[in-house]
XYZ file of C-alpha atoms in Angstrom:
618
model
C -36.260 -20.204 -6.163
C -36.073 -16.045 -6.637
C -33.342 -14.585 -5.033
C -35.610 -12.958 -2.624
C -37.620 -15.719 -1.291
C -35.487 -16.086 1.266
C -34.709 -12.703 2.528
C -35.889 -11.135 6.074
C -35.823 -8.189 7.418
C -32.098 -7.080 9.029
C -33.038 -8.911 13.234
C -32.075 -6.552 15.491
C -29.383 -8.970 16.653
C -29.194 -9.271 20.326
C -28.726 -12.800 20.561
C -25.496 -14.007 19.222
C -26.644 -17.200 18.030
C -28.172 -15.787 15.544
C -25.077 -13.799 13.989
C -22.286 -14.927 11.844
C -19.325 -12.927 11.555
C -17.487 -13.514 8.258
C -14.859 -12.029 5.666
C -13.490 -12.979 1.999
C -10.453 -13.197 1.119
C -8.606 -13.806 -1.855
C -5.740 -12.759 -4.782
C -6.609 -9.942 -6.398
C -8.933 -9.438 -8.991
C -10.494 -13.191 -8.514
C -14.128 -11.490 -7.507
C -14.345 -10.793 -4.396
C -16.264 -7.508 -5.077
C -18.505 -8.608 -7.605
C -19.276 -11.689 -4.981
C -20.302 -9.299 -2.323
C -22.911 -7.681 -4.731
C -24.619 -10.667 -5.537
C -24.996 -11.417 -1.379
C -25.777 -7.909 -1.076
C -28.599 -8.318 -4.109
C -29.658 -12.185 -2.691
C -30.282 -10.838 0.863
C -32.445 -7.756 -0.217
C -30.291 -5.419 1.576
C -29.909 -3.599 -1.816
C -32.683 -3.207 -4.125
C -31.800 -4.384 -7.736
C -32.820 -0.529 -8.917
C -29.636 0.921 -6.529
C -27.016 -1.864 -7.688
C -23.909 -1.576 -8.897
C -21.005 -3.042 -9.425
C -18.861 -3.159 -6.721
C -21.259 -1.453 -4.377
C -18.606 -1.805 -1.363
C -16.010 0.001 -3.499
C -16.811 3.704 -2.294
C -13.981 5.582 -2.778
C -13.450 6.998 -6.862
C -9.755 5.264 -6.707
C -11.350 1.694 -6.421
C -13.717 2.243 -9.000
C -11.558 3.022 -11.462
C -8.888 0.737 -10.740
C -11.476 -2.124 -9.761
C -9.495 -2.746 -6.903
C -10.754 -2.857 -2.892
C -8.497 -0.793 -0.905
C -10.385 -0.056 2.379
C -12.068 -3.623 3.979
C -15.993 -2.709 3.944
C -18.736 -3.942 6.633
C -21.835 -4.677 6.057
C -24.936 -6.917 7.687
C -27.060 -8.886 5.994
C -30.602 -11.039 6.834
C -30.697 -14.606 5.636
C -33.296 -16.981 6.671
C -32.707 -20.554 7.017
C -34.957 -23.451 8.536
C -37.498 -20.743 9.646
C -34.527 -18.996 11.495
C -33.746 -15.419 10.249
C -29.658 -15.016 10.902
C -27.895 -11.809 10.865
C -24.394 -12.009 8.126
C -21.604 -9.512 9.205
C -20.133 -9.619 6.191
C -16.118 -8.052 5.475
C -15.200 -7.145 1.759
C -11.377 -6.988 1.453
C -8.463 -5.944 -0.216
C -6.211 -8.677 -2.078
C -3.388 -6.743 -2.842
C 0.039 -7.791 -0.891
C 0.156 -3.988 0.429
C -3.200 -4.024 1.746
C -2.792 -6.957 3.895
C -2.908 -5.297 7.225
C -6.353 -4.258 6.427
C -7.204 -8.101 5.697
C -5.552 -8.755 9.262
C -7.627 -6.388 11.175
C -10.432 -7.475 9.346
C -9.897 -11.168 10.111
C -9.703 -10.113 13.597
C -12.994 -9.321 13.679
C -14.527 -12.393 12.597
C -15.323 -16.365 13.079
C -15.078 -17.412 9.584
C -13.294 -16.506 5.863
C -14.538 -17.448 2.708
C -11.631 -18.394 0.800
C -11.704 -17.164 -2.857
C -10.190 -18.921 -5.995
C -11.016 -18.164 -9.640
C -11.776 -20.883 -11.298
C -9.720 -19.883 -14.666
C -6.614 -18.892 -12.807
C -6.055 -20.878 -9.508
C -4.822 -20.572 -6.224
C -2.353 -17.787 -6.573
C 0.114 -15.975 -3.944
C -2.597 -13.855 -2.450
C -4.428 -16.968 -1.213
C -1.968 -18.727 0.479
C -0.642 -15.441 2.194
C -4.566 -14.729 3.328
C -5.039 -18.378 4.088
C -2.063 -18.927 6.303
C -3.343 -15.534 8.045
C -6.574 -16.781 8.680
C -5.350 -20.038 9.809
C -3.428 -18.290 12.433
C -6.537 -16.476 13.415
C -8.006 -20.041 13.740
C -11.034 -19.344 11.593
C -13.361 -21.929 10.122
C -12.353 -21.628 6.079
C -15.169 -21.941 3.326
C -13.089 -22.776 0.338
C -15.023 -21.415 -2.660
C -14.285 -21.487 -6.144
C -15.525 -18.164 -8.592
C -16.331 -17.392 -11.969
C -17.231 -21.036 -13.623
C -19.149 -19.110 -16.001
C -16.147 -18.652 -18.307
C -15.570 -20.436 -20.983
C -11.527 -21.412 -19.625
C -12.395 -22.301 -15.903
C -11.241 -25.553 -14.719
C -13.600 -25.804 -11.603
C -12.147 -29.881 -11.456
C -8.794 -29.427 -11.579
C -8.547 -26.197 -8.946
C -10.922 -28.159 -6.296
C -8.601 -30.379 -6.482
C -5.581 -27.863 -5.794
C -7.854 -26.225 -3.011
C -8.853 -29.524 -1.634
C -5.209 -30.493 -1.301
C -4.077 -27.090 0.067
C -6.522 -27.041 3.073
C -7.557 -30.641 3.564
C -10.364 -32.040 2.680
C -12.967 -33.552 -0.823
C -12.622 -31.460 -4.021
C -16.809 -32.329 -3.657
C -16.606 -29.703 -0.668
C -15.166 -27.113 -2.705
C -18.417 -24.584 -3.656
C -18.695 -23.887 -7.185
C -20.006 -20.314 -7.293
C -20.283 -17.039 -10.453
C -20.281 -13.910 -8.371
C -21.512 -12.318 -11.818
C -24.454 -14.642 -12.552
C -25.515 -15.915 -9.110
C -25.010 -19.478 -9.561
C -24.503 -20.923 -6.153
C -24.434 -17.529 -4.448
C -27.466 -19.371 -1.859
C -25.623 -22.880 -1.520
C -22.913 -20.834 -0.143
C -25.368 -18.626 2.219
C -27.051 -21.257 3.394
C -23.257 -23.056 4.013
C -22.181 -19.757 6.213
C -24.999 -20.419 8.321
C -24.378 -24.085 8.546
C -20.900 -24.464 9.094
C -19.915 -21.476 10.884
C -19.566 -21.120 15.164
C -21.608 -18.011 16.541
C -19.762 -16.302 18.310
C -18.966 -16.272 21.998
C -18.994 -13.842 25.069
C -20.007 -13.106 28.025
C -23.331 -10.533 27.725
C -23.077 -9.723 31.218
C -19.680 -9.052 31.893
C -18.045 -5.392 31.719
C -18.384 -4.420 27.863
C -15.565 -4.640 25.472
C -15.448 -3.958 22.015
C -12.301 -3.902 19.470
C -11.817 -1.388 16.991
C -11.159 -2.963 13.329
C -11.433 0.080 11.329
C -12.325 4.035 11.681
C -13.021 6.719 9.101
C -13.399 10.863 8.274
C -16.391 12.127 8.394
C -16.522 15.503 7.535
C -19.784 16.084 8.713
C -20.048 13.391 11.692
C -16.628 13.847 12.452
C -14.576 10.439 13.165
C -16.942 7.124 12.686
C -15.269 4.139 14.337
C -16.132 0.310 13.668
C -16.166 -1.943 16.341
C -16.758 -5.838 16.822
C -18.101 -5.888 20.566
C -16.691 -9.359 22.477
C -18.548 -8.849 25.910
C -21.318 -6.853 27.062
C -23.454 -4.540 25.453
C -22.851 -0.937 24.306
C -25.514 1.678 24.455
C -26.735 5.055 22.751
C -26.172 8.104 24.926
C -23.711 6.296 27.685
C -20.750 7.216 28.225
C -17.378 5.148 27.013
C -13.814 5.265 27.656
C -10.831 4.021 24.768
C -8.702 1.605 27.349
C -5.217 2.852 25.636
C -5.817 6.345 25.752
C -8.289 6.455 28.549
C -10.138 9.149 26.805
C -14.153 9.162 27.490
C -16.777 10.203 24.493
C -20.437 10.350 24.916
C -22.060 7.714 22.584
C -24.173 9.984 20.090
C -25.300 7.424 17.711
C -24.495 3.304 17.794
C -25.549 1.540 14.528
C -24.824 -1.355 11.778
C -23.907 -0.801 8.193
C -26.112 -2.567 6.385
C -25.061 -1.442 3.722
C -26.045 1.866 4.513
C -25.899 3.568 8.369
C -28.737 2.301 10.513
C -28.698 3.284 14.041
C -29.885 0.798 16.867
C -30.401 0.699 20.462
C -27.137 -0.581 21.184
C -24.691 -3.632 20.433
C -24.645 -7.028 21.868
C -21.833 -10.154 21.868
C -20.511 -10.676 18.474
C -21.930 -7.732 16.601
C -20.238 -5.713 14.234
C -21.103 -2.030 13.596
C -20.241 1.818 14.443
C -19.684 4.169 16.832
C -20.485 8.383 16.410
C -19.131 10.341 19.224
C -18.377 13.260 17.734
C -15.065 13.371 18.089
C -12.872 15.639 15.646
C -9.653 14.864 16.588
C -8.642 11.678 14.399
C -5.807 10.369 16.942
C -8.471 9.227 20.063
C -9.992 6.611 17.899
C -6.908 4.002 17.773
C -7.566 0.902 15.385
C -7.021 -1.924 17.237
C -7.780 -0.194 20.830
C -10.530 -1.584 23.172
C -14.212 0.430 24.132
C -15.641 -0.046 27.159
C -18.410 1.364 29.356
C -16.964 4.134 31.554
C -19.561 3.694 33.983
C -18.338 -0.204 34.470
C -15.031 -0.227 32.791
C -13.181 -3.567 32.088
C -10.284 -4.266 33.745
C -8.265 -6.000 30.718
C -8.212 -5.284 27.240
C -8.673 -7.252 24.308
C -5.451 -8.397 22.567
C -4.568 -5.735 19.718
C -3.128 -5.673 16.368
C 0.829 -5.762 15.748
C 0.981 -1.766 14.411
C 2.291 -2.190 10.949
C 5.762 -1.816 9.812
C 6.420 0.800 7.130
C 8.666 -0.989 4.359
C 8.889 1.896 1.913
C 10.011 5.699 2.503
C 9.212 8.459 0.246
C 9.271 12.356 0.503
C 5.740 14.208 -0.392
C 6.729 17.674 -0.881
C 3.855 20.517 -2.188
C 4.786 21.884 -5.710
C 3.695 25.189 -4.153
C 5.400 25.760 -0.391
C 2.019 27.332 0.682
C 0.621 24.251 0.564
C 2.237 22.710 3.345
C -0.235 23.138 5.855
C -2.761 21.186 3.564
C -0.621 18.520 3.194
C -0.195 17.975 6.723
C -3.960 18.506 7.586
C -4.434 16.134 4.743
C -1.894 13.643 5.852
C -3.460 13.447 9.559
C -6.674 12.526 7.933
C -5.795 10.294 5.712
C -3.892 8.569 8.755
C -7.104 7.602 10.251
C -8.390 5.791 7.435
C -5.273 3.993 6.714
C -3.770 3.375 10.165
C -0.685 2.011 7.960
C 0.686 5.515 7.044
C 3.480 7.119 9.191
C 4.823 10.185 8.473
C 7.010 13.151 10.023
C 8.158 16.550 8.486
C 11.359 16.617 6.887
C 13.103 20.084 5.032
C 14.797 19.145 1.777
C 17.344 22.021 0.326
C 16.342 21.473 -3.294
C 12.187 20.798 -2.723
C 11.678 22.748 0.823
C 9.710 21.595 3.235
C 7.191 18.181 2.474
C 6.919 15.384 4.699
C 8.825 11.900 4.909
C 5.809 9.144 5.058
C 6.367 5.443 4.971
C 4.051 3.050 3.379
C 3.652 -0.721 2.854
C 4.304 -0.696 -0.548
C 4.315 0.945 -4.089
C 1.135 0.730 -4.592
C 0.279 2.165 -0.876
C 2.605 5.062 -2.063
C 1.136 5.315 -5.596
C -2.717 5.025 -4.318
C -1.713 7.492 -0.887
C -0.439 10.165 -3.371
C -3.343 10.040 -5.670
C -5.832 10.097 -2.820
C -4.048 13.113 -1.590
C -4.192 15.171 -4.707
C -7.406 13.874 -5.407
C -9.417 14.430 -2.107
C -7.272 17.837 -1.265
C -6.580 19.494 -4.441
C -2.624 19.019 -3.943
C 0.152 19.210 -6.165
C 2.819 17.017 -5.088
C 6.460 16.133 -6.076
C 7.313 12.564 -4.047
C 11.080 11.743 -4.103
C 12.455 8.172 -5.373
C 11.399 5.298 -2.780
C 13.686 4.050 -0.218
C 13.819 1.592 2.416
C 15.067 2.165 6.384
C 18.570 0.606 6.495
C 20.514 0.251 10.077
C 23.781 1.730 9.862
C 26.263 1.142 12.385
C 29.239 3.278 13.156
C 32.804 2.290 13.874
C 32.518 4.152 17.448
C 29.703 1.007 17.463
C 26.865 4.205 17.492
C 23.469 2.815 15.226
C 21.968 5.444 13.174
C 18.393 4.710 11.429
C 18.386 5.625 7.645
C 14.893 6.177 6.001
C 16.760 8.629 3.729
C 19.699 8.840 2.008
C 20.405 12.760 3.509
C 20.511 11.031 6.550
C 23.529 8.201 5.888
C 26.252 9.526 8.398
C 29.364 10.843 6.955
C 32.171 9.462 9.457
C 33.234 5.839 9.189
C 30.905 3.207 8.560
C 31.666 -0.567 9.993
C 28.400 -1.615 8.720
C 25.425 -1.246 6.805
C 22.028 -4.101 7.556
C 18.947 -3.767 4.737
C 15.625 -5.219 5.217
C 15.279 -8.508 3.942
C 12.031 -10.224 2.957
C 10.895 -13.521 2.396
C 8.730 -14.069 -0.955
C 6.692 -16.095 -2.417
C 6.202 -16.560 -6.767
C 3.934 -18.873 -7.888
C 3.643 -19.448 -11.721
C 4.073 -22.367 -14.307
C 6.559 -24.807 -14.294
C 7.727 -23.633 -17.483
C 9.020 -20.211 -16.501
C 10.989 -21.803 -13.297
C 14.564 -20.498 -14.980
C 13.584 -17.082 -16.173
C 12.445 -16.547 -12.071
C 15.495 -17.743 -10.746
C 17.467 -15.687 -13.095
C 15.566 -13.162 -11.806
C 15.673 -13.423 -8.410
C 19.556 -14.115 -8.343
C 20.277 -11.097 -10.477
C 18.247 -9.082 -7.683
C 20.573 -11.082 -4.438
C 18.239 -13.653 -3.593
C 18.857 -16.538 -1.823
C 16.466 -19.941 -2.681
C 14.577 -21.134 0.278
C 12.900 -24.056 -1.413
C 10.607 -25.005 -4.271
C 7.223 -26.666 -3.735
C 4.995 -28.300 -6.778
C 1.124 -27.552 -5.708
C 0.290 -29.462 -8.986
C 2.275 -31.067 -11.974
C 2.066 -27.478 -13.957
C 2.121 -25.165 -11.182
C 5.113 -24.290 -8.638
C 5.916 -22.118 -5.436
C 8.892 -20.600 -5.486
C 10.610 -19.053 -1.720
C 13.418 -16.805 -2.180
C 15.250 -14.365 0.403
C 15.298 -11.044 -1.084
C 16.550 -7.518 0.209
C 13.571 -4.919 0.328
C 14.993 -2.506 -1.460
C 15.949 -5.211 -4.285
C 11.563 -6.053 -4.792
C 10.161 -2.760 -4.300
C 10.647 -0.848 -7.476
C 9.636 -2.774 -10.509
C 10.313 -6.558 -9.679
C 6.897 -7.181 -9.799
C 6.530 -5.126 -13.558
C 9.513 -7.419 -14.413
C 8.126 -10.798 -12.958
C 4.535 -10.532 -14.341
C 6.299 -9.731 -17.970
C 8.900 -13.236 -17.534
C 6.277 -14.925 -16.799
C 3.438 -13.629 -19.356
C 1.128 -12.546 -16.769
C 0.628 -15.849 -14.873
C 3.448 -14.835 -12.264
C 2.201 -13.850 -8.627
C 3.563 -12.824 -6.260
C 3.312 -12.149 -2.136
C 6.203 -11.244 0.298
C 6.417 -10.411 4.171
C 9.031 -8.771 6.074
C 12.104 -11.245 7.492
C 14.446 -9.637 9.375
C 17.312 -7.709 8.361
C 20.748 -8.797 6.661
C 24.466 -6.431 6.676
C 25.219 -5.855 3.139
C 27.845 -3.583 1.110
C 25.902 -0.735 0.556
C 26.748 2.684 -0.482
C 25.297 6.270 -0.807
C 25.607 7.720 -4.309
C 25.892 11.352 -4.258
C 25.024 13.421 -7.362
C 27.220 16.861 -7.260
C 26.166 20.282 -9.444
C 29.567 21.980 -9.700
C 30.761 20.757 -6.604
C 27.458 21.402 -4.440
C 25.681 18.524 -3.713
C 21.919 18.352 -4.470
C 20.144 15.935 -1.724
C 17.344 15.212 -3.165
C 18.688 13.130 -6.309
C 21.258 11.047 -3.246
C 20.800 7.360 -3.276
C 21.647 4.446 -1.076
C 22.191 1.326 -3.493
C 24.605 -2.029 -3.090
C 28.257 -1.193 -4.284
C 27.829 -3.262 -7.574
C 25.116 -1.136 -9.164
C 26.680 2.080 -7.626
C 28.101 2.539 -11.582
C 25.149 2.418 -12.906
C 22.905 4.330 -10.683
C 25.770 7.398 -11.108
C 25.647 6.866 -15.449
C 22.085 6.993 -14.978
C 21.588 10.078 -12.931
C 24.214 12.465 -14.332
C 23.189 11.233 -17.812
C 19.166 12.114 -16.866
C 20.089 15.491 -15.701
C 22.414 16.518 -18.366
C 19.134 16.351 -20.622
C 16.924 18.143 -18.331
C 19.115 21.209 -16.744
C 19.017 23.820 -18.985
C 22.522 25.150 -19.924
C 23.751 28.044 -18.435
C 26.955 30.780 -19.447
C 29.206 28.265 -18.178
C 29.932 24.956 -18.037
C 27.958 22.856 -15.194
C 30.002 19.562 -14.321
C 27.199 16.972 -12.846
C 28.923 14.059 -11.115
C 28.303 11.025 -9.359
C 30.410 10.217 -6.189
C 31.042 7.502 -3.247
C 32.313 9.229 -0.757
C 35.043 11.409 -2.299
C 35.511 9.322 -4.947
C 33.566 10.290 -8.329
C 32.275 7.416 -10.776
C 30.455 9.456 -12.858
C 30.854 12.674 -14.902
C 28.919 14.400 -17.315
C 29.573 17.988 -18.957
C 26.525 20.434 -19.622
C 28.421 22.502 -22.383
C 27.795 26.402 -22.027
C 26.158 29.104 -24.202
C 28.256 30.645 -26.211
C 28.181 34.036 -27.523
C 30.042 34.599 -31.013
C 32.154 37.436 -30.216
C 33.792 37.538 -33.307
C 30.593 38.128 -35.455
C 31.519 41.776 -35.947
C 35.037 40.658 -37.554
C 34.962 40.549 -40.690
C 38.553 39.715 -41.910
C 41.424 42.002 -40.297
C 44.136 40.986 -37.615
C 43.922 37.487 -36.272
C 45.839 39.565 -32.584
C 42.027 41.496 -32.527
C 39.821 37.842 -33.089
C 42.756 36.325 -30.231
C 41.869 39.351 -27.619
C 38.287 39.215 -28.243
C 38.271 35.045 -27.608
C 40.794 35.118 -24.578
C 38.535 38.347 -22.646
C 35.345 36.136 -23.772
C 37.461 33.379 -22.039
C 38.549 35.461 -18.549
C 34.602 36.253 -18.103
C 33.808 32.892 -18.172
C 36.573 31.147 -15.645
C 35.571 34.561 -13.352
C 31.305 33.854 -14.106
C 32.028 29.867 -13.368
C 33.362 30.663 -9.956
C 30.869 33.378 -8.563
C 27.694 31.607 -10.731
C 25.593 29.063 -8.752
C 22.971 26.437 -11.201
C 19.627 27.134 -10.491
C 17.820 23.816 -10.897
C 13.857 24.293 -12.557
C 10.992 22.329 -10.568
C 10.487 20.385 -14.236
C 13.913 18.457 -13.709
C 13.679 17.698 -10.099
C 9.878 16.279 -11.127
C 11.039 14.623 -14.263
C 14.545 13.160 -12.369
C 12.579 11.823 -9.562
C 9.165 10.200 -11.857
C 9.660 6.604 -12.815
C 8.823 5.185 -15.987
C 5.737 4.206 -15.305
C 4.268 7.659 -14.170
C 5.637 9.240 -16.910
C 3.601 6.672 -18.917
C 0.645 6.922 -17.110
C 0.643 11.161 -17.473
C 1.092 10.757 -21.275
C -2.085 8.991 -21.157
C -3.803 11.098 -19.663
């Protein structure tokens, strides 16, 4: 059969019946993308002359990366039996810091098609997304991708799915997202196997708001799932949380491109135009309803999620900081994730302190910044929000290290999380070693088959969130994987590291690290900026303290003019006056000179390894 025999054109869903609300989920990189094409191509939604690959992937960042950051909507017609059914399909992100998109997204639907490569297995990704769908009690399609290559084990990983989620290993759909194969079985099995869904099409409408975006043009363009009722063009509708009211200019479904329609039933998914410029009165995870019949409840929202990471984003040139914080509000809206307020630094002026999920929320945030809104920015070295509590028993929040207080501390809690590794059973030792070097407590040790294990440690935040993962996927020669989730806090002996320029301290290169790598942090600061501080007619001392305390001290040595160049021979008394007046100008020049410090060091102090390798490449 062609691939579009079977297609119809998009129904103008009104009866819900008819619709199927679905998302996929997997680890990262195991195809959900290039899946979503081949549905995309199969239904005739998009004609094989406009493919390409990853069509849902709109944003440059994803392209090039061939990651899926932002979850995509998109309907689809699929005819089965004679009926035509409309597919709200949900492309999403697999990457542990992009889960609260796949939470909002599963939200939204009845159904998740569960994702596993066939050449790599079920990996930490897919339990985390599993479990989360399983909470959201949807009906799971397990689905294994990519037995086209030549090393999948399709047997041997329906087994491991099978096992996982109950069930045959014959249930488990064989599908290749590149060449097709099985791409209709598993239409067709959508259809079948999962619910419509429900609501009441006469009561008060009520629709939830998974996702909104930027429009520079349209303004803000917010995606709803609507539960009850119906929503209309040109009525009038009222945001339950903020109680705001916006006249409905246009009311469509992506599919894949905008389509208006003449409104939105029970269990459709699609968007809302009002017009609206201000990006704050479209809350993800809020509740539309009609203003003219408003509901009196509304619809159970998301947790709003937890920043684990802190950073500083500072403009290279001050006058940018009105660009950064227009850029920053927008950005908010389509990642309702970021958090941010303004903070004044002493060495970098005034930026912003923003808190993300993760490195690679920081890392992608920053690049979409500088990308989308031609900024120049320095970001500071990532921290985590410790609780510190005073002996006067006052709590003071830390998300930076300027902030630590400076009276006595009884003590300091971290953020702990709970993670999970899963790998081969061979590389079992060089995790633990890891782990324990990084304070981790085992939880327990699972086998899902005789060659693969899941590993549950206790870790502190700030112990996983620089380059565990780097570390991890190199122990374990790339088969490592890994997924953690916040789990309460833990008191710890912690410490801030100050680094000192001649006495004055310089906040922005401060740290808050556990007492037992104190040492090294201070060998490794002073020792980076006695390279990059450029010496002056003096000597600079750079050192490291706790407290008052110093553990580290490096010298920069100072310039030296040769005063006795013009002696040639003569009295050694004329050589001693010249050195000792050379000498008095000095001690007099180190107490009235100050160290200027150049924008290169406090960029080149503050950039980890891996951006400096990723600049050189460029």
């Amino acid at each position: 059969m062609s691939p579009m025999a079977r297609t119809a054109p998009v129904p103008a869903a009104t009866d819900p019946a008819i619709i199927r609300n679905f998302c996929i989920i997997a680890h990262i990189d195991h195809g959900k993308s290039t899946l979503a094409d081949r549905m995309l191509q199969y239904t005739g939604v998009v004609k094989s002359r406009d493919m390409k690959a990853q069509y849902l992937d709109r944003m440059d960042i994803e392209r090039e990366r061939g990651i899926t950051i932002k979850s995509q909507a998109v309907r689809m017609p699929w005819e089965r039996d004679g009926v035509s059914y409309a597919l709200n399909m949900i492309d999403t992100p697999g990457h542990v810091d992009f889960t609260y998109e796949v939470s909002r997204s599963l939200a939204a639907c009845e159904g998740a098609v569960l994702l596993v490569d066939a050449a790599q297995g079920i990996e930490a990704q897919t339990l985390a997304n599993l479990y989360l769908a399983m909470e959201n009690n949807l009906t799971i399609i397990p689905v294994l991708n990519k037995i086209d290559l030549p090393a999948a084990q399709p047997e041997k990983y329906a087994a491991e799915l099978a096992n996982l989620i109950g069930g045959n290993p014959e249930d488990v759909l064989r599908v290749s997202g590149k060449t097709g194969a099985g791409v209709e079985d598993l239409l067709d099995k959508i259809v079948h196997d999962l619910p419509a869904p429900v609501g009441d099409p006469n009561a008060p409408a009520r629709a939830m708001i998974f996702d909104s975006v930027y429009d520079t043009y349209r303004g803000v363009v917010t995606y709803v799932r609507v539960v009850d009722g119906k929503l209309n063009p040109r009525e009038r509708i009222q945001m339950m949380s903020t109680r705001a009211t916006h006249e409905l200019l246009e009311i469509g479904v992506s599919s894949p491109e905008p389509t208006p329609s003449k409104g939105l039933g029970v269990g459709e998914v699609g968007y809302l135009i009002t017009g609206v410029k201000d990006v704050r009165q479209s809350k993800v995870g809020d509740t539309v309803t009609n203003l003219a019949k408003p509901a009196s409840q509304s619809l159970p929202g998301y947790a709003d999620a937890k920043p684990m990471v802190f950073s500083g984003l500072y403009p290279l040139d001050g006058a940018d900081y009105p660009v950064l914080r227009d850029a920053l509000e927008k950005l908010m809206l389509n990642d309702a994730a970021l958090v941010y307020e303004p903070e004044t630094s002493a060495a970098l002026g005034f930026g912003f302190r923003v808190g993300f999920l993760g490195l690679l929320h920081l890392e992608i945030t920053r690049e979409r910044l500088e990308r989308e809104y031609n900024l120049a920015l320095i970001s500071t070295a990532p921290n985590v929000e410790y609780e510190v509590t005073l002996e006067d028993k006052k709590i003071v929040q830390v998300t930076n290290p300027s902030e630590y207080p400076t009276g006595k501390v009884a003590e300091v809690r971290e953020p702990m999380v709970s993670a999970t590794i899963l790998a081969p059973n061979e590389f079992v030792g060089a995790i633990m070693e890891l782990c324990q070097g990084r304070r981790g407590v085992l939880g327990g040790m699972d086998y899902l088959s005789e060659d693969r294990v899941e590993i549950r440690y206790r870790l502190p935040l700030a112990e996983i969130v620089f380059d565990f993962f780097d570390i991890l996927k190199s122990k374990t020669r790339g088969y490592g994987s890994l997924d953690w989730k916040a789990d309460g806090e833990q008191a710890a002996d912690l410490v801030k590291v100050d680094i000192m320029l001649q006495g004055e301290q310089v906040d922005a290169f401060s740290a808050i690290t556990h007492r037992d790598k104190a040492y090294a942090y201070g060998v490794m600061m002073t020792g980076k900026l006695r390279e990059l501080i450029p010496r002056q007619q003096f000597e600079v001392p750079i050192q490291a303290a706790i407290g008052s305390r110093i553990i580290a001290r490096e010298s920069i040595r100072a310039i030296r003019k040769d005063v006795l160049a013009k002696c040639y021979g003569g009295d050694i008394t004329r050589k001693r006056k010249l050195l000792e007046k050379q000498k008095e100008g000095k001690k007099r020049m180190k107490m009235v000179g100050t160290v200027e410090v150049p924008q290169e060091a406090f960029i080149a102090a503050l950039t980890t390894d891996e951006s400096k390798d990723k600049a050189k490449k460029k």
